[in-house]
mmCIF file of C-alpha atoms in Angstrom:
data_model
loop_
_atom_site.group_PDB
_atom_site.id
_atom_site.type_symbol
_atom_site.label_atom_id
_atom_site.label_comp_id
_atom_site.label_asym_id
_atom_site.label_seq_id
_atom_site.Cartn_x
_atom_site.Cartn_y
_atom_site.Cartn_z
ATOM 1 C CA MET A 1 -9.699 -27.207 -55.808
ATOM 2 C CA SER A 2 -11.880 -29.777 -54.100
ATOM 3 C CA THR A 3 -10.332 -32.581 -52.089
ATOM 4 C CA THR A 4 -13.437 -34.757 -52.339
ATOM 5 C CA ALA A 5 -11.719 -37.461 -54.305
ATOM 6 C CA SER A 6 -9.207 -38.178 -51.561
ATOM 7 C CA ARG A 7 -11.381 -37.831 -48.505
ATOM 8 C CA PRO A 8 -13.315 -40.308 -46.374
ATOM 9 C CA THR A 9 -16.975 -40.650 -47.241
ATOM 10 C CA PRO A 10 -19.066 -38.421 -44.970
ATOM 11 C CA ARG A 11 -21.031 -40.259 -42.361
ATOM 12 C CA ALA A 12 -24.775 -40.189 -42.736
ATOM 13 C CA THR A 13 -26.404 -37.645 -40.483
ATOM 14 C CA THR A 14 -29.808 -37.913 -38.892
ATOM 15 C CA ALA A 15 -32.563 -36.048 -40.716
ATOM 16 C CA PRO A 16 -33.041 -32.692 -38.979
ATOM 17 C CA ASN A 17 -36.763 -33.257 -38.422
ATOM 18 C CA SER A 18 -36.397 -36.628 -36.740
ATOM 19 C CA ARG A 19 -35.279 -37.550 -33.258
ATOM 20 C CA PRO A 20 -32.692 -40.334 -33.056
ATOM 21 C CA PRO A 21 -33.593 -43.110 -30.646
ATOM 22 C CA PRO A 22 -31.882 -42.841 -27.248
ATOM 23 C CA ARG A 23 -29.818 -45.978 -27.815
ATOM 24 C CA ASN A 24 -27.995 -44.201 -30.678
ATOM 25 C CA ARG A 25 -26.892 -41.331 -28.474
ATOM 26 C CA PRO A 26 -23.396 -41.970 -27.131
ATOM 27 C CA ALA A 27 -23.082 -42.058 -23.355
ATOM 28 C CA LEU A 28 -20.999 -39.298 -21.798
ATOM 29 C CA LEU A 29 -17.994 -41.358 -20.690
ATOM 30 C CA PRO A 30 -17.584 -43.340 -23.941
ATOM 31 C CA ALA A 31 -17.947 -40.100 -25.910
ATOM 32 C CA LEU A 32 -15.335 -38.449 -23.713
ATOM 33 C CA ARG A 33 -12.961 -41.390 -24.204
ATOM 34 C CA ARG A 34 -13.436 -41.112 -27.960
ATOM 35 C CA ALA A 35 -12.653 -37.392 -27.810
ATOM 36 C CA ALA A 36 -9.667 -37.832 -25.461
ATOM 37 C CA PRO A 37 -6.953 -37.706 -28.183
ATOM 38 C CA ALA A 38 -8.419 -34.461 -29.526
ATOM 39 C CA LEU A 39 -8.632 -32.914 -26.061
ATOM 40 C CA LEU A 40 -5.071 -33.971 -25.221
ATOM 41 C CA ALA A 41 -3.856 -32.496 -28.507
ATOM 42 C CA TYR A 42 -5.752 -29.302 -27.758
ATOM 43 C CA VAL A 43 -4.212 -28.941 -24.297
ATOM 44 C CA ALA A 44 -0.752 -29.684 -25.699
ATOM 45 C CA VAL A 45 -1.046 -26.991 -28.373
ATOM 46 C CA ARG A 46 -2.442 -24.344 -26.071
ATOM 47 C CA GLY A 47 0.006 -25.326 -23.328
ATOM 48 C CA THR A 48 2.876 -24.804 -25.739
ATOM 49 C CA GLY A 49 1.554 -21.353 -26.587
ATOM 50 C CA LEU A 50 1.158 -20.476 -22.925
ATOM 51 C CA LEU A 51 4.705 -21.643 -22.132
ATOM 52 C CA PHE A 52 6.122 -19.571 -24.995
ATOM 53 C CA LEU A 53 4.179 -16.520 -23.817
ATOM 54 C CA THR A 54 5.358 -17.024 -20.233
ATOM 55 C CA VAL A 55 9.030 -17.200 -21.203
ATOM 56 C CA TRP A 56 8.786 -14.156 -23.471
ATOM 57 C CA ALA A 57 6.818 -12.164 -20.884
ATOM 58 C CA HIS A 58 9.310 -13.065 -18.136
ATOM 59 C CA ARG A 59 12.198 -11.781 -20.232
ATOM 60 C CA GLN A 60 10.342 -8.505 -20.709
ATOM 61 C CA GLY A 61 9.409 -8.258 -17.049
ATOM 62 C CA HIS A 62 5.674 -8.714 -17.634
ATOM 63 C CA GLY A 63 3.240 -10.887 -15.733
ATOM 64 C CA VAL A 64 1.195 -13.395 -17.729
ATOM 65 C CA TRP A 65 -1.924 -13.423 -15.552
ATOM 66 C CA PRO A 66 -2.877 -9.752 -16.134
ATOM 67 C CA ILE A 67 -2.439 -10.213 -19.888
ATOM 68 C CA LEU A 68 -4.797 -13.170 -19.926
ATOM 69 C CA ALA A 69 -7.361 -12.119 -17.330
ATOM 70 C CA THR A 70 -7.695 -8.364 -16.969
ATOM 71 C CA GLN A 71 -6.781 -6.440 -20.118
ATOM 72 C CA TRP A 72 -8.662 -5.142 -23.164
ATOM 73 C CA ASP A 73 -12.080 -6.788 -23.644
ATOM 74 C CA ALA A 74 -11.635 -8.776 -20.431
ATOM 75 C CA ASP A 75 -11.613 -5.493 -18.534
ATOM 76 C CA TRP A 76 -14.932 -4.487 -20.106
ATOM 77 C CA TYR A 77 -16.566 -7.789 -19.164
ATOM 78 C CA LEU A 78 -15.250 -7.575 -15.607
ATOM 79 C CA GLY A 79 -16.651 -4.056 -15.374
ATOM 80 C CA ILE A 80 -20.075 -5.313 -16.467
ATOM 81 C CA ALA A 81 -19.905 -8.176 -13.960
ATOM 82 C CA GLU A 82 -19.037 -5.702 -11.209
ATOM 83 C CA HIS A 83 -21.178 -2.660 -12.015
ATOM 84 C CA GLY A 84 -23.714 -3.691 -14.656
ATOM 85 C CA TYR A 85 -24.593 -1.914 -17.881
ATOM 86 C CA ALA A 86 -24.816 1.754 -18.773
ATOM 87 C CA HIS A 87 -28.266 3.310 -18.453
ATOM 88 C CA GLY A 88 -28.179 5.474 -21.562
ATOM 89 C CA LEU A 89 -26.632 5.920 -24.978
ATOM 90 C CA GLY A 90 -24.344 8.876 -24.313
ATOM 91 C CA THR A 91 -22.128 10.499 -26.903
ATOM 92 C CA ALA A 92 -18.625 9.301 -26.005
ATOM 93 C CA HIS A 93 -16.973 7.046 -28.539
ATOM 94 C CA ASN A 94 -15.690 3.582 -27.547
ATOM 95 C CA ALA A 95 -17.146 3.978 -24.065
ATOM 96 C CA ASN A 96 -20.600 2.385 -23.878
ATOM 97 C CA ASN A 97 -20.504 -1.149 -22.464
ATOM 98 C CA LEU A 98 -23.901 -2.032 -23.976
ATOM 99 C CA ALA A 99 -21.907 -3.143 -27.021
ATOM 100 C CA PHE A 100 -20.869 -6.253 -25.053
ATOM 101 C CA PHE A 101 -23.349 -9.119 -24.817
ATOM 102 C CA PRO A 102 -24.411 -10.359 -21.371
ATOM 103 C CA LEU A 103 -24.016 -14.131 -20.983
ATOM 104 C CA TYR A 104 -20.288 -14.232 -20.166
ATOM 105 C CA PRO A 105 -20.242 -11.377 -17.596
ATOM 106 C CA THR A 106 -23.430 -12.774 -16.034
ATOM 107 C CA LEU A 107 -21.785 -16.178 -15.603
ATOM 108 C CA VAL A 108 -18.656 -14.538 -14.208
ATOM 109 C CA ARG A 109 -20.713 -12.629 -11.655
ATOM 110 C CA ALA A 110 -22.700 -15.729 -10.640
ATOM 111 C CA LEU A 111 -19.717 -18.075 -10.445
ATOM 112 C CA SER A 112 -17.605 -15.583 -8.514
ATOM 113 C CA LEU A 113 -20.087 -15.941 -5.655
ATOM 114 C CA LEU A 114 -19.326 -19.661 -5.502
ATOM 115 C CA THR A 115 -15.590 -19.722 -6.173
ATOM 116 C CA PRO A 116 -12.581 -18.329 -4.322
ATOM 117 C CA GLY A 117 -10.412 -15.611 -5.783
ATOM 118 C CA SER A 118 -11.252 -12.541 -7.804
ATOM 119 C CA ARG A 119 -13.768 -12.108 -10.604
ATOM 120 C CA ALA A 120 -10.827 -11.940 -13.002
ATOM 121 C CA SER A 121 -9.709 -15.405 -11.907
ATOM 122 C CA THR A 122 -13.249 -16.689 -12.266
ATOM 123 C CA GLY A 123 -13.547 -15.214 -15.743
ATOM 124 C CA LEU A 124 -10.269 -16.724 -16.881
ATOM 125 C CA GLY A 125 -11.181 -20.099 -15.419
ATOM 126 C CA LEU A 126 -14.540 -19.965 -17.172
ATOM 127 C CA ALA A 127 -12.843 -19.190 -20.487
ATOM 128 C CA VAL A 128 -10.401 -22.094 -20.125
ATOM 129 C CA ILE A 129 -13.143 -24.565 -19.201
ATOM 130 C CA ALA A 130 -15.285 -23.287 -22.062
ATOM 131 C CA SER A 131 -12.350 -23.769 -24.429
ATOM 132 C CA LEU A 132 -12.187 -27.458 -23.502
ATOM 133 C CA VAL A 133 -15.932 -27.811 -24.068
ATOM 134 C CA ALA A 134 -15.463 -26.006 -27.381
ATOM 135 C CA ALA A 135 -12.607 -28.306 -28.393
ATOM 136 C CA TRP A 136 -14.809 -31.301 -27.615
ATOM 137 C CA GLY A 137 -17.607 -29.811 -29.718
ATOM 138 C CA VAL A 138 -15.255 -29.095 -32.616
ATOM 139 C CA PHE A 139 -14.061 -32.704 -32.462
ATOM 140 C CA ALA A 140 -17.638 -33.980 -32.288
ATOM 141 C CA VAL A 141 -18.573 -32.157 -35.500
ATOM 142 C CA GLY A 142 -15.493 -33.400 -37.369
ATOM 143 C CA ASP A 143 -15.912 -36.934 -36.030
ATOM 144 C CA ARG A 144 -19.589 -36.996 -36.931
ATOM 145 C CA LEU A 145 -18.923 -35.946 -40.517
ATOM 146 C CA TYR A 146 -15.637 -37.628 -41.413
ATOM 147 C CA GLY A 147 -14.461 -39.840 -38.568
ATOM 148 C CA ARG A 148 -12.207 -39.686 -35.545
ATOM 149 C CA ARG A 149 -8.933 -38.852 -37.313
ATOM 150 C CA ALA A 150 -10.460 -35.855 -39.073
ATOM 151 C CA GLY A 151 -12.038 -34.747 -35.796
ATOM 152 C CA VAL A 152 -8.710 -34.845 -33.963
ATOM 153 C CA LEU A 153 -6.983 -32.922 -36.740
ATOM 154 C CA LEU A 154 -9.797 -30.358 -36.883
ATOM 155 C CA THR A 155 -9.452 -29.753 -33.141
ATOM 156 C CA THR A 156 -5.681 -29.488 -33.377
ATOM 157 C CA LEU A 157 -5.884 -26.968 -36.217
ATOM 158 C CA TRP A 158 -8.435 -24.917 -34.304
ATOM 159 C CA ALA A 159 -6.133 -24.861 -31.277
ATOM 160 C CA ALA A 160 -3.202 -23.785 -33.468
ATOM 161 C CA LEU A 161 -4.854 -20.786 -35.094
ATOM 162 C CA PRO A 162 -2.605 -17.689 -35.068
ATOM 163 C CA VAL A 163 -4.890 -15.995 -32.520
ATOM 164 C CA GLY A 164 -5.451 -19.184 -30.537
ATOM 165 C CA LEU A 165 -4.115 -17.509 -27.392
ATOM 166 C CA VAL A 166 -7.485 -15.745 -27.104
ATOM 167 C CA GLN A 167 -9.050 -19.109 -26.279
ATOM 168 C CA TRP A 168 -7.324 -18.909 -22.883
ATOM 169 C CA MET A 169 -8.032 -15.243 -22.188
ATOM 170 C CA GLY A 170 -10.928 -13.593 -20.378
ATOM 171 C CA TYR A 171 -12.760 -13.152 -23.677
ATOM 172 C CA THR A 172 -15.998 -14.651 -25.011
ATOM 173 C CA GLU A 173 -14.611 -16.536 -28.017
ATOM 174 C CA SER A 174 -14.253 -19.865 -26.200
ATOM 175 C CA LEU A 175 -17.730 -19.764 -24.694
ATOM 176 C CA PHE A 176 -19.226 -18.723 -28.014
ATOM 177 C CA THR A 177 -17.383 -21.457 -29.937
ATOM 178 C CA ALA A 178 -18.534 -24.064 -27.411
ATOM 179 C CA LEU A 179 -22.166 -23.059 -27.860
ATOM 180 C CA ALA A 180 -21.835 -22.806 -31.647
ATOM 181 C CA ALA A 181 -20.054 -26.150 -32.036
ATOM 182 C CA TRP A 182 -22.508 -28.099 -29.929
ATOM 183 C CA SER A 183 -25.444 -26.346 -31.572
ATOM 184 C CA LEU A 184 -24.163 -27.378 -35.002
ATOM 185 C CA TYR A 185 -23.528 -30.901 -33.716
ATOM 186 C CA ALA A 186 -27.113 -31.044 -32.465
ATOM 187 C CA VAL A 187 -28.299 -30.035 -35.947
ATOM 188 C CA LEU A 188 -26.201 -32.791 -37.515
ATOM 189 C CA THR A 189 -27.693 -35.368 -35.141
ATOM 190 C CA GLY A 190 -31.275 -34.267 -35.731
ATOM 191 C CA ARG A 191 -31.901 -32.546 -32.386
ATOM 192 C CA LEU A 192 -33.051 -29.205 -33.697
ATOM 193 C CA LEU A 193 -34.751 -27.960 -30.545
ATOM 194 C CA ALA A 194 -31.594 -28.564 -28.489
ATOM 195 C CA ALA A 195 -29.617 -26.824 -31.233
ATOM 196 C CA ALA A 196 -32.008 -23.877 -31.040
ATOM 197 C CA TRP A 197 -31.584 -23.386 -27.289
ATOM 198 C CA LEU A 198 -27.817 -23.483 -27.676
ATOM 199 C CA ALA A 199 -28.133 -20.972 -30.521
ATOM 200 C CA ALA A 200 -30.200 -18.719 -28.271
ATOM 201 C CA LEU A 201 -27.425 -18.821 -25.665
ATOM 202 C CA ALA A 202 -24.850 -18.094 -28.367
ATOM 203 C CA GLY A 203 -26.975 -15.084 -29.300
ATOM 204 C CA LEU A 204 -26.558 -13.813 -25.747
ATOM 205 C CA THR A 205 -22.777 -14.220 -25.936
ATOM 206 C CA ARG A 206 -21.571 -12.315 -28.990
ATOM 207 C CA PRO A 207 -23.064 -10.137 -31.767
ATOM 208 C CA THR A 208 -22.109 -12.880 -34.222
ATOM 209 C CA GLY A 209 -24.512 -15.186 -32.410
ATOM 210 C CA VAL A 210 -26.898 -14.308 -35.210
ATOM 211 C CA ALA A 211 -24.783 -16.634 -37.401
ATOM 212 C CA VAL A 212 -25.619 -19.630 -35.190
ATOM 213 C CA ALA A 213 -29.285 -18.634 -35.137
ATOM 214 C CA ALA A 214 -29.303 -18.367 -38.936
ATOM 215 C CA ALA A 215 -27.767 -21.836 -39.277
ATOM 216 C CA VAL A 216 -30.274 -23.502 -36.955
ATOM 217 C CA THR A 217 -33.286 -21.639 -38.331
ATOM 218 C CA THR A 218 -32.291 -22.526 -41.896
ATOM 219 C CA ALA A 219 -31.959 -26.193 -40.964
ATOM 220 C CA ALA A 220 -35.349 -26.077 -39.236
ATOM 221 C CA LEU A 221 -37.078 -24.420 -42.199
ATOM 222 C CA LEU A 222 -35.597 -26.975 -44.598
ATOM 223 C CA ALA A 223 -36.854 -29.752 -42.331
ATOM 224 C CA LEU A 224 -40.323 -28.176 -42.256
ATOM 225 C CA ARG A 225 -40.434 -28.294 -46.043
ATOM 226 C CA ARG A 226 -40.109 -32.074 -45.836
ATOM 227 C CA ARG A 227 -42.493 -32.662 -42.946
ATOM 228 C CA PHE A 228 -44.290 -30.368 -40.527
ATOM 229 C CA ASP A 229 -43.388 -30.890 -36.889
ATOM 230 C CA VAL A 230 -44.182 -28.667 -33.911
ATOM 231 C CA ARG A 231 -40.747 -29.144 -32.326
ATOM 232 C CA THR A 232 -39.048 -28.202 -35.575
ATOM 233 C CA LEU A 233 -41.182 -25.082 -35.854
ATOM 234 C CA ALA A 234 -40.334 -24.240 -32.251
ATOM 235 C CA ALA A 235 -36.632 -24.608 -33.062
ATOM 236 C CA ALA A 236 -36.935 -22.095 -35.909
ATOM 237 C CA VAL A 237 -38.521 -19.604 -33.493
ATOM 238 C CA VAL A 238 -36.279 -20.218 -30.467
ATOM 239 C CA ALA A 239 -32.902 -20.015 -32.232
ATOM 240 C CA PRO A 240 -32.800 -16.199 -32.722
ATOM 241 C CA LEU A 241 -34.417 -15.345 -29.356
ATOM 242 C CA GLY A 242 -31.164 -14.691 -27.492
ATOM 243 C CA TRP A 243 -29.742 -12.254 -30.027
ATOM 244 C CA CYS A 244 -33.060 -10.532 -30.665
ATOM 245 C CA GLY A 245 -33.801 -10.392 -26.946
ATOM 246 C CA TYR A 246 -30.592 -8.567 -26.067
ATOM 247 C CA VAL A 247 -30.820 -6.180 -29.021
ATOM 248 C CA GLY A 248 -34.416 -5.393 -28.057
ATOM 249 C CA TRP A 249 -33.485 -4.897 -24.396
ATOM 250 C CA VAL A 250 -30.756 -2.415 -25.333
ATOM 251 C CA GLY A 251 -33.293 -0.487 -27.387
ATOM 252 C CA LEU A 252 -35.603 -0.263 -24.381
ATOM 253 C CA ARG A 253 -32.746 0.726 -22.087
ATOM 254 C CA VAL A 254 -31.585 3.656 -24.227
ATOM 255 C CA GLY A 255 -35.082 4.636 -25.332
ATOM 256 C CA ARG A 256 -34.852 4.118 -29.096
ATOM 257 C CA TRP A 257 -35.708 1.248 -31.384
ATOM 258 C CA ASP A 258 -32.228 1.154 -32.943
ATOM 259 C CA GLY A 259 -30.467 1.526 -29.612
ATOM 260 C CA TYR A 260 -28.038 -1.353 -30.028
ATOM 261 C CA PHE A 261 -27.006 -0.227 -33.500
ATOM 262 C CA ALA A 262 -26.583 3.315 -32.204
ATOM 263 C CA VAL A 263 -24.213 1.935 -29.570
ATOM 264 C CA GLN A 264 -22.268 0.139 -32.282
ATOM 265 C CA ARG A 265 -21.980 3.371 -34.243
ATOM 266 C CA LEU A 266 -20.359 4.944 -31.199
ATOM 267 C CA TRP A 267 -17.807 2.120 -31.457
ATOM 268 C CA HIS A 268 -17.417 2.813 -35.204
ATOM 269 C CA ASN A 269 -18.862 -0.615 -35.992
ATOM 270 C CA GLU A 270 -21.180 -0.354 -38.981
ATOM 271 C CA LEU A 271 -21.611 -2.601 -41.983
ATOM 272 C CA ASP A 272 -20.261 -0.985 -45.142
ATOM 273 C CA GLY A 273 -20.249 -3.982 -47.466
ATOM 274 C CA GLY A 274 -16.512 -4.578 -47.067
ATOM 275 C CA VAL A 275 -15.270 -1.204 -48.297
ATOM 276 C CA GLU A 276 -13.129 -0.561 -45.230
ATOM 277 C CA THR A 277 -11.824 -4.138 -45.225
ATOM 278 C CA LEU A 278 -10.638 -3.896 -48.831
ATOM 279 C CA ARG A 279 -9.163 -0.443 -48.243
ATOM 280 C CA GLU A 280 -7.138 -1.670 -45.282
ATOM 281 C CA MET A 281 -5.986 -4.784 -47.130
ATOM 282 C CA ARG A 282 -4.788 -2.692 -50.057
ATOM 283 C CA ARG A 283 -2.969 -0.312 -47.746
ATOM 284 C CA LEU A 284 -1.185 -3.078 -45.854
ATOM 285 C CA LEU A 285 -0.255 -5.257 -48.822
ATOM 286 C CA LEU A 286 0.488 -2.630 -51.463
ATOM 287 C CA HIS A 287 1.203 0.780 -49.965
ATOM 288 C CA ALA A 288 2.509 0.490 -46.397
ATOM 289 C CA PRO A 289 6.354 0.611 -46.481
ATOM 290 C CA THR A 290 6.697 -1.369 -43.231
ATOM 291 C CA PRO A 291 3.327 -2.926 -42.401
ATOM 292 C CA GLU A 292 2.724 -4.073 -38.834
ATOM 293 C CA LEU A 293 3.353 -7.830 -38.629
ATOM 294 C CA PHE A 294 0.208 -8.520 -36.616
ATOM 295 C CA LEU A 295 -1.984 -6.700 -39.147
ATOM 296 C CA VAL A 296 -0.380 -8.636 -41.990
ATOM 297 C CA MET A 297 -1.303 -11.833 -40.137
ATOM 298 C CA VAL A 298 -4.875 -10.570 -39.791
ATOM 299 C CA THR A 299 -5.021 -9.825 -43.517
ATOM 300 C CA LEU A 300 -3.678 -13.251 -44.494
ATOM 301 C CA THR A 301 -6.173 -14.882 -42.129
ATOM 302 C CA LEU A 302 -9.061 -13.065 -43.812
ATOM 303 C CA ILE A 303 -7.880 -14.038 -47.288
ATOM 304 C CA ALA A 304 -7.345 -17.657 -46.240
ATOM 305 C CA SER A 305 -10.828 -17.737 -44.699
ATOM 306 C CA VAL A 306 -12.435 -16.724 -47.988
ATOM 307 C CA VAL A 307 -10.464 -19.405 -49.849
ATOM 308 C CA LEU A 308 -11.375 -22.050 -47.287
ATOM 309 C CA PHE A 309 -15.033 -21.090 -47.505
ATOM 310 C CA GLY A 310 -14.866 -21.636 -51.252
ATOM 311 C CA LEU A 311 -13.419 -25.108 -50.617
ATOM 312 C CA ALA A 312 -16.131 -25.810 -48.055
ATOM 313 C CA VAL A 313 -18.812 -24.948 -50.616
ATOM 314 C CA ALA A 314 -17.111 -27.076 -53.255
ATOM 315 C CA ASP A 315 -16.906 -29.952 -50.794
ATOM 316 C CA ARG A 316 -20.621 -29.653 -50.048
ATOM 317 C CA GLN A 317 -20.462 -29.275 -46.319
ATOM 318 C CA PRO A 318 -23.820 -29.565 -44.531
ATOM 319 C CA VAL A 319 -26.038 -26.528 -45.029
ATOM 320 C CA ALA A 320 -25.982 -25.529 -41.357
ATOM 321 C CA LEU A 321 -22.177 -25.290 -41.349
ATOM 322 C CA LEU A 322 -22.128 -23.307 -44.584
ATOM 323 C CA VAL A 323 -24.762 -20.850 -43.355
ATOM 324 C CA PHE A 324 -22.926 -20.373 -40.054
ATOM 325 C CA THR A 325 -19.582 -19.610 -41.682
ATOM 326 C CA ALA A 326 -21.144 -17.536 -44.479
ATOM 327 C CA VAL A 327 -22.966 -15.227 -42.063
ATOM 328 C CA LEU A 328 -19.932 -14.978 -39.800
ATOM 329 C CA LEU A 329 -17.698 -14.101 -42.747
ATOM 330 C CA ALA A 330 -20.205 -11.562 -44.040
ATOM 331 C CA ILE A 331 -20.295 -9.798 -40.665
ATOM 332 C CA VAL A 332 -16.520 -9.743 -40.194
ATOM 333 C CA LEU A 333 -15.581 -8.812 -43.757
ATOM 334 C CA GLY A 334 -18.484 -6.420 -44.214
ATOM 335 C CA SER A 335 -17.798 -4.401 -41.084
ATOM 336 C CA GLY A 336 -16.526 -0.850 -41.366
ATOM 337 C CA GLY A 337 -15.166 -0.974 -37.832
ATOM 338 C CA VAL A 338 -11.655 -1.458 -36.514
ATOM 339 C CA TYR A 339 -9.512 -3.850 -38.503
ATOM 340 C CA PHE A 340 -7.160 -5.436 -35.994
ATOM 341 C CA PRO A 341 -9.605 -7.836 -34.240
ATOM 342 C CA ARG A 342 -10.895 -9.425 -37.455
ATOM 343 C CA ALA A 343 -8.829 -12.624 -37.105
ATOM 344 C CA ARG A 344 -10.074 -13.052 -33.533
ATOM 345 C CA LEU A 345 -13.679 -12.526 -34.628
ATOM 346 C CA LEU A 346 -13.284 -15.429 -37.056
ATOM 347 C CA LEU A 347 -11.888 -17.775 -34.406
ATOM 348 C CA PRO A 348 -15.284 -19.517 -33.886
ATOM 349 C CA ALA A 349 -15.502 -20.324 -37.629
ATOM 350 C CA PHE A 350 -13.959 -23.760 -37.130
ATOM 351 C CA PRO A 351 -15.863 -25.408 -40.050
ATOM 352 C CA LEU A 352 -13.569 -23.449 -42.375
ATOM 353 C CA LEU A 353 -10.750 -25.725 -41.198
ATOM 354 C CA LEU A 354 -12.497 -28.922 -42.306
ATOM 355 C CA PRO A 355 -10.950 -28.911 -45.819
ATOM 356 C CA LEU A 356 -7.487 -28.696 -44.245
ATOM 357 C CA ALA A 357 -8.283 -31.413 -41.710
ATOM 358 C CA LEU A 358 -9.516 -33.715 -44.475
ATOM 359 C CA HIS A 359 -6.429 -33.062 -46.569
ATOM 360 C CA LEU A 360 -4.132 -33.798 -43.637
ATOM 361 C CA SER A 361 -6.050 -36.939 -42.713
ATOM 362 C CA CYS A 362 -4.827 -38.471 -45.974
ATOM 363 C CA ALA A 363 -1.243 -37.166 -45.698
ATOM 364 C CA SER A 364 1.882 -39.078 -44.795
ATOM 365 C CA ARG A 365 3.076 -39.016 -41.203
ATOM 366 C CA ARG A 366 6.131 -36.947 -42.069
ATOM 367 C CA TYR A 367 4.127 -34.315 -43.931
ATOM 368 C CA LEU A 368 1.519 -34.248 -41.189
ATOM 369 C CA ALA A 369 4.152 -33.799 -38.485
ATOM 370 C CA LEU A 370 5.834 -30.944 -40.369
ATOM 371 C CA VAL A 371 2.574 -29.089 -40.998
ATOM 372 C CA LEU A 372 1.313 -29.440 -37.435
ATOM 373 C CA ALA A 373 4.681 -28.511 -35.936
ATOM 374 C CA ALA A 374 4.810 -25.375 -38.081
ATOM 375 C CA ALA A 375 1.241 -24.499 -37.111
ATOM 376 C CA VAL A 376 1.924 -24.933 -33.387
ATOM 377 C CA VAL A 377 5.141 -22.913 -33.458
ATOM 378 C CA GLY A 378 3.529 -20.210 -35.569
ATOM 379 C CA SER A 379 0.552 -20.026 -33.240
ATOM 380 C CA ALA A 380 2.782 -19.748 -30.168
ATOM 381 C CA TYR A 381 4.824 -16.954 -31.729
ATOM 382 C CA CYS A 382 1.814 -15.042 -33.109
ATOM 383 C CA GLY A 383 0.001 -15.289 -29.785
ATOM 384 C CA ALA A 384 2.925 -13.960 -27.787
ATOM 385 C CA TYR A 385 3.597 -11.227 -30.352
ATOM 386 C CA MET A 386 -0.063 -10.218 -30.274
ATOM 387 C CA ALA A 387 -0.025 -9.944 -26.471
ATOM 388 C CA LEU A 388 3.428 -8.465 -25.869
ATOM 389 C CA VAL A 389 4.509 -6.520 -28.948
ATOM 390 C CA TYR A 390 1.430 -5.345 -30.819
ATOM 391 C CA PRO A 391 0.231 -2.183 -29.051
ATOM 392 C CA GLY A 392 -3.489 -2.707 -29.625
ATOM 393 C CA ALA A 393 -5.959 -5.183 -28.240
ATOM 394 C CA PRO A 394 -5.987 -8.758 -29.609
#
């Protein structure tokens, strides 16, 4: 059901093939002041989750820092920062680090030369800083489309996702979301070449960077249909360079044209059109006598994401946002790989939360407070459960 009738009118966005005059670009400090409520809300939500995790971990005799900085995927990225990439394909399953994209470990390695402490501390600090940049970008997109209130609520909802704890772990989700959000914002403000360079960096951060590239390239091609412009054409070419560059480099490194995809097969990550996703959903919801709570949460997140995408289409979100979330959903739902990280893989898909943010922006204060309080408490509990109880990686 569309909420268009009760929402604010979307703000006009700059045509993608035109460059807004400099006087229309907000200065850094005024823009930061405008985003301050969203950033404060973000820190409050994530701080609550961290406090809950700390108390729970202390009662179990666990340290919080290793959980956030050195385990699971963080350990792989730290290994790449320390020792570099594998030189061949190999045959061992779940063992080839070429599956992990290079921007985050490269930044960790570079920054660790300039900062005190270990590489793990540097990586965690980078993730936290990137999360704040991401929160600002999420706000900027919401504010640009529907105003400040919607932007603040969008940021708060993104912070309160069930797997929001990952935003403050040594993972790539925060860095990727920051690049994706600001790339999409650049598209909305007509700066396609800037959007393309950010998309290229996103393509060096995660496999799903192809979703950002697809969004920017689509926007550029649509702009070219209206009027030819060299910068717009350059944007269409630049956007996929990061993703294509790394995939091509892996092929050269292992000596076969499909090298990256061969690595993914060793990790059991192949697209099967959603067969494995549907099979696992059916097993958890219909056949498992006592399904694992975390996997139930993952399943509900996937179902909710599909529903929210339908609302986003009905609400006629900008094409770039729809392409980004559509490609991201197609990759996550269509994968035949492991099931448990699917909710985390959808964490950067913040445009899916816009229908909820718009609905809440028109709600009463009491209803709004109840919904946000439930979301924050649920996020804190799910994050701690994911890190301390669930035996697998987040």
